[in-house]
Amino acid sequence: AEAVDMAVSSHSVAVAVTDAGANDDADRARLHQMGYKQELKRGLSVVSNFAFSFSIISVLTGVTSTYNTGLRYGGPSSMTLGWLVVAAFNGCVALSMAEICSAYPTSGGLYYWSAKLAGKKWASLASWVTGWFNIVGQWATATSVDFSLAQLIQVIILLATGGTNGGGYVASKYVVLAIYGFILILHGLINSLPIHWLSWFGQLGAFWNAAGVFVLVILIPSVAKERSSADFIFTHLNTDNGMGIHNKAYILGVGLLMSNYCMIGYDTSAHMTEETKNADRSGPIGIVTSVVLSNIFGWIYLVTLTSVVTDIPYLLSADNDAGGYAIAQALYTIFNQRYGSGVGGLVCLGVIAVAMFLCGVACITSNSRMGYAFSRDGAMPYSHLWHRVNKHEVPLNIVWLSVLVAFAMALTSLGSQVAFQAMVSIATLGLYISYALPIFFRVTTARKSFVRGPFHLGRYGVIIGWAAVLWVAFITVLFSLPVAYPVGKDVFNYTPVAVGGVLLLSVGSWVFHARFWFKGPIVNVDTY
């Protein structure tokens, strides 16, 4: 019997190894069909692929860093009910992207998809513009996430040393920038590790976000002595925000920026497909599951935070102990009221800070894979440097380029915090525009010729695709509108300038330079 068991066990292992080898060969063959060699190590499972997207979406990061914006523009109802509206339409974007990802599982992701779906006449231009919107949006995302972490660390130090009203330490903008630079260096070092170590950080990020939300949504209401009513949480609109905007629909719309920013980053699953096993299935699953779970976890976390908001003007005031950082002040206050000490609030902020740090790791990962693919096709200056991989099959050069670009982007904070806020806008709209372009080509020029992968939407693909495209068009206009009246340099909305600048530079460089040599994705295998 023992011999039989051993034989069966050996046979099972052999079958498993054979299946794994067959899957690896299938992934390699599919990549070869798309014109690329297998240069990156294919060591990620479907769970690891999902983890990277879930970590980079990171509702603890997104909600915390933009809660002030949501509270000021729109208030509770704009955040809690607006989240559900954004979740529905953003789900259409995610589903459409997942369908295309299944058909074209490559690290290039969106810009490769645009090249294949736009038709021969427009392929190279579509690929060029999509790629630049995506990579600039990703750089801005890494910048906004890591700079938000540096600001949160500064607030934690401020509260730990007595707060604004107790002689606490207020870091200068140069100190905050130094903290930010140190965080970026750590993220660069982590992303220099082999993929199996990097995968561990991705899974840790997913676990930490899920566990962090679970702990905070139980802890916060149980500690708070005063809680807002359900009517306040779901129906209160903050019209008295000092921004000169009184139209309720306008206020409600502007407040949707928070929810949209919280949901960006799931294209990471597409950029990691060349390192993922069963990529044409695992990539789409990673996109969809990360978005669905983030929507659920994010809404619960958002409602929990809003349940302890009882005085909006005080939480937003620069004269409070946290210097106007609403969530930090709210958590510090509820623990102070309950226990006579705000230490518990600082611990909660520490949990959020770790989630932000792990989100930043995933941001640089996604940046580097997109940059690797884009430079592999010759689209970036000095491309021959950026698509090199080291002995561990890691694109090391582009990892550190991503770090340097993110640091350079944050230098705008030295001149104007308002100008720096444009980074959030570039990150949000830059990525959404890059999401929408290949979907637009999928439902127009490639409507009949699109060859589906294992994951597809069937006859609903075109309908869902159009919903996604129209939603992105709507928020592009919405977030370009003035956010305060009268319009002045201190409250100017830099979004149309920033996004328009990316469009102008990408199209301009195409017209005067790139159209003569950039032909879209380049085949780097001997046969195609």
XYZ file of C-alpha atoms in Angstrom:
528
model
C 0.000 0.000 0.000
C 2.854 2.328 0.905
C 4.496 1.609 -2.444
C 1.227 2.332 -4.257
C 0.813 5.623 -2.353
C 4.367 6.615 -3.248
C 3.761 5.765 -6.901
C 0.522 7.773 -7.004
C 2.241 10.686 -5.258
C 5.130 10.597 -7.714
C 2.721 10.469 -10.627
C 0.783 13.489 -9.268
C 3.953 15.513 -8.916
C 4.993 14.562 -12.439
C 1.610 15.603 -13.824
C 1.768 18.902 -11.918
C 5.228 19.619 -13.256
C 4.118 18.710 -16.776
C 1.064 20.982 -16.503
C 3.180 23.832 -15.156
C 5.635 23.367 -17.994
C 2.821 23.290 -20.537
C 1.356 26.512 -19.117
C 4.759 28.198 -19.214
C 5.194 27.113 -22.826
C 1.722 28.412 -23.701
C 2.477 31.791 -22.108
C 5.811 31.973 -23.890
C 4.215 31.010 -27.208
C 1.455 33.615 -26.835
C 4.011 36.316 -26.067
C 6.024 35.135 -29.080
C 2.910 35.499 -31.258
C 2.617 39.111 -30.117
C 6.205 39.675 -31.219
C 8.199 39.546 -27.982
C 10.838 37.355 -26.379
C 10.337 36.095 -22.842
C 12.904 38.289 -21.024
C 11.268 38.777 -17.617
C 10.970 35.909 -15.159
C 7.457 34.439 -15.248
C 7.047 33.687 -11.560
C 3.753 35.313 -10.503
C 0.556 33.420 -9.730
C -2.952 34.816 -10.222
C -2.970 35.736 -6.516
C 0.289 37.664 -6.843
C -0.963 39.453 -9.952
C -4.150 40.470 -8.132
C -2.125 41.528 -5.079
C -0.126 44.106 -7.030
C -3.271 45.817 -8.335
C -5.035 45.615 -4.980
C -1.948 47.098 -3.288
C -1.649 49.961 -5.744
C -5.361 50.811 -5.567
C -4.977 50.722 -1.751
C -8.173 52.295 -0.438
C -6.406 53.124 2.833
C -4.030 55.264 0.776
C -6.536 56.809 -1.620
C -9.284 57.621 0.873
C -6.892 58.955 3.508
C -4.842 61.189 1.198
C -7.847 62.755 -0.571
C -10.379 62.825 2.285
C -9.841 66.558 2.801
C -10.796 67.160 -0.829
C -13.911 65.010 -0.535
C -14.934 66.635 2.741
C -14.481 70.172 1.407
C -15.988 69.591 -2.037
C -19.289 67.846 -1.623
C -18.937 66.514 1.886
C -20.306 63.217 3.226
C -22.988 62.560 0.607
C -20.614 63.262 -2.268
C -18.196 60.707 -0.833
C -20.476 57.912 0.356
C -23.096 57.960 -2.408
C -20.689 59.293 -4.993
C -18.455 56.285 -4.316
C -21.252 53.957 -5.457
C -21.741 55.898 -8.700
C -18.008 55.858 -9.409
C -17.840 52.148 -8.538
C -20.500 51.293 -11.123
C -18.928 53.184 -14.021
C -15.380 52.359 -13.009
C -16.466 48.719 -13.043
C -17.306 49.152 -16.733
C -13.790 50.495 -17.366
C -12.232 47.577 -15.481
C -14.314 44.934 -17.267
C -13.492 46.356 -20.692
C -9.790 46.510 -19.848
C -9.873 42.939 -18.554
C -11.412 41.733 -21.822
C -8.671 43.411 -23.873
C -5.969 42.224 -21.465
C -7.088 38.643 -22.040
C -6.622 39.109 -25.773
C -3.229 40.863 -25.469
C -1.403 39.808 -22.257
C 1.769 41.896 -22.524
C 3.628 44.309 -20.221
C 2.998 47.127 -22.688
C -0.642 46.882 -21.766
C -2.683 49.840 -22.876
C -0.408 51.333 -25.523
C 0.077 47.903 -27.124
C -3.701 47.404 -27.109
C -4.244 50.775 -28.831
C -1.727 49.852 -31.527
C -3.547 46.598 -32.260
C -7.082 48.001 -32.097
C -6.791 51.425 -33.768
C -6.209 50.081 -37.288
C -3.058 50.370 -39.391
C -3.576 54.023 -40.300
C -3.739 55.256 -36.700
C -1.902 52.471 -34.863
C 1.399 54.206 -34.220
C -0.134 57.560 -33.200
C -2.688 55.850 -30.942
C 0.040 53.762 -29.356
C 2.292 56.792 -28.828
C -0.367 58.998 -27.176
C -1.796 56.177 -25.041
C 1.661 55.185 -23.878
C 2.680 58.677 -22.843
C -0.573 59.356 -21.010
C -0.174 56.064 -19.183
C 3.450 56.444 -18.160
C 3.074 60.103 -17.118
C -0.056 59.156 -15.169
C 1.880 56.383 -13.452
C 4.774 58.692 -12.573
C 2.272 61.165 -11.126
C 0.601 58.378 -9.156
C 3.886 57.344 -7.547
C 4.597 61.004 -6.793
C 1.206 61.659 -5.193
C 1.261 58.437 -3.136
C 4.770 58.823 -1.741
C 4.422 62.563 -1.141
C 1.133 61.915 0.671
C 3.000 59.411 2.837
C 5.691 62.003 3.614
C 2.980 64.484 4.604
C 1.257 61.894 6.798
C 4.560 61.094 8.540
C 5.003 64.808 9.181
C 1.497 64.973 10.724
C 2.182 61.913 12.895
C 5.362 63.590 14.188
C 3.428 66.827 14.747
C 0.738 65.109 16.838
C 3.255 62.941 18.705
C 5.159 66.044 19.818
C 2.105 67.979 21.055
C 0.205 69.104 17.985
C -0.088 72.547 16.430
C -1.528 74.024 19.616
C 0.879 72.260 21.955
C 4.215 73.265 20.517
C 4.521 70.232 18.243
C 7.192 70.003 15.564
C 6.054 71.418 12.229
C 8.361 70.203 9.467
C 9.330 72.647 6.741
C 8.610 71.866 3.110
C 12.281 70.957 2.687
C 12.119 68.388 5.495
C 8.957 66.882 3.975
C 10.746 66.676 0.623
C 13.704 64.948 2.287
C 11.369 62.384 3.893
C 9.786 61.874 0.495
C 13.186 61.310 -1.142
C 14.125 58.725 1.493
C 10.854 56.854 0.892
C 11.519 56.805 -2.857
C 15.014 55.376 -2.323
C 13.571 52.567 -0.190
C 11.030 51.825 -2.908
C 13.781 51.751 -5.522
C 15.813 49.280 -3.440
C 12.810 47.000 -2.900
C 12.013 47.034 -6.622
C 15.607 46.049 -7.365
C 14.954 42.670 -5.737
C 14.176 39.507 -7.775
C 10.525 39.007 -8.688
C 9.850 36.338 -6.034
C 10.793 38.837 -3.314
C 8.844 41.605 -4.988
C 5.865 39.273 -5.179
C 6.045 38.899 -1.402
C 5.744 42.682 -0.962
C 2.759 42.725 -3.297
C 0.997 40.030 -1.293
C 1.885 41.781 1.965
C 0.358 44.980 0.568
C -2.880 43.199 -0.319
C -3.073 41.543 3.107
C -2.230 44.752 4.966
C -4.902 46.746 3.151
C -7.578 44.127 3.780
C -6.588 43.547 7.414
C -6.106 47.282 8.031
C -9.580 48.133 6.803
C -11.045 45.261 8.864
C -9.365 46.466 12.075
C -10.114 50.160 11.567
C -13.798 49.736 10.727
C -14.274 47.830 13.996
C -12.001 49.966 16.157
C -13.012 53.494 15.109
C -16.780 53.323 15.835
C -16.195 51.414 19.077
C -13.844 54.113 20.395
C -15.809 57.196 19.293
C -18.053 58.733 21.950
C -19.813 60.934 19.414
C -20.964 59.667 16.050
C -22.762 61.315 13.189
C -26.207 60.171 12.103
C -26.966 58.055 9.042
C -28.794 61.036 7.601
C -25.618 63.135 7.886
C -23.403 60.396 6.402
C -25.528 59.791 3.312
C -27.382 63.050 2.635
C -25.354 65.985 4.013
C -23.869 68.176 1.280
C -21.153 70.599 2.352
C -22.257 73.801 0.640
C -20.549 76.060 3.184
C -16.992 75.281 2.078
C -15.672 78.781 1.539
C -14.925 78.056 -2.124
C -17.644 80.300 -3.542
C -19.485 77.375 -5.180
C -23.180 77.175 -4.263
C -24.712 74.973 -6.957
C -25.357 71.595 -5.324
C -24.898 69.555 -8.510
C -21.571 71.307 -9.155
C -20.367 70.658 -5.609
C -21.473 67.044 -5.786
C -19.648 66.532 -9.085
C -16.351 68.080 -7.985
C -16.429 65.871 -4.893
C -16.221 62.765 -7.102
C -12.493 63.379 -7.621
C -11.741 61.576 -4.370
C -13.548 58.384 -5.368
C -12.026 58.356 -8.849
C -8.494 58.863 -7.514
C -8.971 56.015 -5.034
C -9.709 53.563 -7.838
C -6.761 54.104 -10.203
C -3.910 51.654 -10.674
C -5.509 48.379 -11.672
C -3.714 48.470 -15.018
C -0.823 47.082 -12.942
C -2.237 43.590 -13.499
C -1.834 44.123 -17.255
C 1.729 45.427 -16.900
C 2.684 42.357 -14.857
C 1.318 39.794 -17.336
C 4.722 38.913 -18.824
C 5.729 37.816 -15.327
C 2.444 36.010 -14.622
C 1.555 32.396 -15.311
C -1.609 31.747 -17.372
C -1.458 35.442 -18.232
C -4.516 35.591 -20.507
C -6.678 34.480 -17.566
C -4.720 35.654 -14.523
C -4.321 39.248 -15.782
C -8.066 39.858 -16.322
C -8.906 38.158 -13.020
C -6.389 40.416 -11.280
C -7.983 43.528 -12.775
C -11.591 42.631 -11.988
C -11.137 41.159 -8.507
C -8.899 44.015 -7.332
C -11.493 46.590 -8.421
C -14.478 44.726 -6.949
C -12.823 44.137 -3.577
C -11.407 47.680 -3.439
C -14.867 49.112 -4.088
C -16.334 47.083 -1.224
C -13.513 47.655 1.260
C -13.194 51.323 0.321
C -16.868 52.115 0.799
C -16.980 50.438 4.210
C -13.840 52.307 5.297
C -15.204 55.607 3.971
C -18.532 55.246 5.777
C -16.697 54.335 8.995
C -14.493 57.428 8.820
C -17.435 59.673 8.040
C -19.337 58.281 11.024
C -16.936 60.121 13.358
C -17.089 63.416 11.443
C -19.139 65.773 13.595
C -17.570 69.167 12.880
C -16.403 69.644 9.284
C -15.059 73.231 9.631
C -12.931 72.211 12.629
C -11.478 69.146 10.914
C -10.496 71.244 7.887
C -9.129 74.150 9.909
C -5.379 74.727 9.790
C -5.619 75.721 13.462
C -6.473 72.254 14.749
C -3.819 69.992 16.295
C -3.207 68.134 13.023
C -2.794 71.352 11.019
C -5.950 70.725 8.987
C -5.362 67.038 8.169
C -8.963 65.905 8.683
C -8.568 62.155 9.188
C -5.579 62.562 11.496
C -7.477 65.077 13.615
C -10.610 62.901 13.741
C -8.717 59.797 14.889
C -6.612 61.768 17.369
C -9.755 63.377 18.826
C -11.822 60.226 19.340
C -9.019 58.443 21.211
C -8.274 61.561 23.237
C -11.923 61.891 24.243
C -12.185 58.246 25.219
C -8.838 57.653 26.931
C -7.399 61.103 27.547
C -4.601 60.344 25.085
C -4.363 60.388 21.302
C -1.803 57.568 21.126
C -4.391 55.145 19.753
C -5.073 57.583 16.924
C -1.360 57.682 16.109
C -1.298 53.875 15.946
C -4.207 53.946 13.484
C -2.336 56.515 11.395
C 0.698 54.220 11.520
C -1.376 51.383 10.050
C -2.436 53.695 7.232
C 1.161 54.848 6.704
C 2.358 51.247 6.221
C -0.418 50.724 3.629
C 0.752 53.856 1.821
C 4.348 52.617 1.865
C 3.370 49.274 0.332
C 1.198 51.082 -2.216
C 4.261 53.130 -3.197
C 6.242 49.921 -3.719
C 3.578 48.684 -6.139
C 3.535 52.074 -7.911
C 7.238 51.881 -8.738
C 6.763 48.254 -9.826
C 4.031 49.234 -12.267
C 6.026 52.289 -13.459
C 9.074 50.167 -14.196
C 7.186 47.470 -16.126
C 5.380 50.010 -18.266
C 8.650 51.879 -18.844
C 10.422 48.619 -19.685
C 7.824 47.741 -22.317
C 7.621 51.277 -23.752
C 11.405 51.549 -24.099
C 11.585 48.033 -25.545
C 9.568 49.462 -28.416
C 11.899 52.462 -28.695
C 9.381 55.067 -27.522
C 11.467 56.652 -24.754
C 14.645 58.738 -25.055
C 17.695 56.468 -24.578
C 15.425 53.436 -24.797
C 18.385 51.075 -25.064
C 19.199 51.834 -21.423
C 15.735 51.413 -19.950
C 14.697 48.019 -21.271
C 17.819 46.216 -20.076
C 17.322 43.499 -17.465
C 19.930 42.326 -14.968
C 20.951 38.764 -14.090
C 17.856 38.424 -11.902
C 15.662 39.388 -14.888
C 14.745 42.718 -13.273
C 14.616 45.949 -15.386
C 16.874 47.739 -12.916
C 17.625 50.890 -14.919
C 14.002 51.820 -15.451
C 13.248 51.191 -11.767
C 15.655 53.965 -10.784
C 14.514 56.218 -13.618
C 10.990 55.929 -12.183
C 12.344 56.966 -8.783
C 14.188 59.980 -10.234
C 11.215 61.184 -12.270
C 8.897 60.876 -9.261
C 11.314 62.951 -7.181
C 11.594 65.599 -9.899
C 7.800 65.875 -10.118
C 7.560 66.571 -6.391
C 9.888 69.562 -6.660
C 6.822 71.573 -7.701
C 5.763 71.412 -4.021
C 8.571 73.848 -3.173
C 6.957 76.500 -5.320
C 3.259 75.924 -4.783
C 1.137 73.350 -2.986
C -1.661 74.237 -5.404
C 0.564 73.336 -8.346
C 1.497 70.087 -6.653
C -2.199 69.186 -6.306
C -2.189 68.975 -10.093
C -0.246 65.718 -9.614
C -3.392 64.087 -8.260
C -5.285 65.346 -11.300
C -2.618 64.132 -13.742
C -2.531 60.761 -12.009
C -6.310 60.423 -12.108
C -7.132 61.728 -15.570
C -3.856 60.682 -17.192
C -4.482 57.070 -16.284
C -8.208 57.151 -17.047
C -7.574 58.636 -20.497
C -5.006 55.921 -21.191
C -7.592 53.359 -20.018
C -10.289 54.780 -22.279
C -8.314 55.059 -25.530
C -7.879 51.320 -26.262
C -11.468 50.696 -25.128
C -12.625 53.382 -27.586
C -10.766 51.666 -30.415
C -12.170 48.307 -29.293
C -15.777 49.544 -29.675
C -15.214 51.528 -32.881
C -12.520 50.541 -35.383
C -12.047 47.008 -33.973
C -15.675 46.298 -33.098
C -15.994 43.405 -35.538
C -12.379 42.347 -35.899
C -11.550 42.090 -32.160
C -10.430 38.537 -31.329
C -11.459 37.689 -27.802
C -9.295 35.916 -25.260
C -10.470 33.371 -22.651
C -11.986 36.200 -20.583
C -14.585 38.137 -22.532
C -17.878 39.997 -22.095
C -19.732 38.380 -24.963
C -22.389 40.495 -26.634
C -22.228 43.028 -23.797
C -18.619 43.985 -24.561
C -19.496 46.915 -26.839
C -22.197 48.297 -24.522
C -19.959 48.137 -21.455
C -17.115 49.609 -23.490
C -19.166 52.628 -24.532
C -20.276 53.192 -20.930
C -16.596 53.205 -19.930
C -15.565 55.654 -22.681
C -18.422 58.083 -21.974
C -17.694 58.008 -18.245
C -14.044 58.945 -18.794
C -15.092 61.738 -21.170
C -17.493 63.050 -18.512
C -14.978 63.103 -15.649
C -12.318 64.652 -17.905
C -14.586 67.655 -18.435
C -15.813 67.657 -14.822
C -12.381 67.720 -13.219
C -11.219 70.487 -15.551
C -13.826 72.928 -14.230
C -12.914 75.643 -11.687
C -12.958 74.404 -8.076
C -13.401 77.865 -6.519
C -14.834 81.268 -7.366
C -13.574 83.820 -8.035
C -10.765 82.069 -9.875
C -7.302 83.171 -8.721
C -3.729 81.900 -8.680
C -4.130 80.400 -5.202
C -7.209 78.367 -6.141
C -6.593 77.831 -9.845
C -7.445 74.354 -11.163
C -4.282 73.205 -12.921
C -5.909 70.033 -14.252
C -6.662 71.238 -17.815
C -3.186 72.780 -17.983
C -1.483 69.587 -16.816
C -3.552 67.142 -18.862
C -3.615 69.457 -21.871
C 0.150 69.788 -21.559
C 0.609 66.009 -21.754
C -1.674 65.893 -24.811
C 0.092 68.807 -26.501
C 3.575 67.440 -25.855
C 2.720 63.899 -26.931
C 0.939 64.950 -30.129
C 3.483 67.685 -30.843
C 6.444 65.345 -30.444
C 4.653 62.902 -32.705
C 4.031 65.442 -35.465
C 7.529 66.923 -35.464
C 9.626 63.893 -34.587
C 8.215 60.505 -33.621
C 6.052 59.931 -36.710
C 9.199 59.552 -38.791
C 10.511 56.587 -36.799
C 7.999 55.259 -34.238
C 5.871 52.571 -35.851
C 4.294 51.140 -32.705
C 5.246 47.933 -30.902
C 8.464 46.439 -32.306
C 8.832 42.722 -32.969
C 11.934 41.458 -31.152
C 11.728 37.774 -32.085
C 13.128 36.164 -35.194
C 9.781 34.922 -36.411
C 6.312 36.287 -35.788
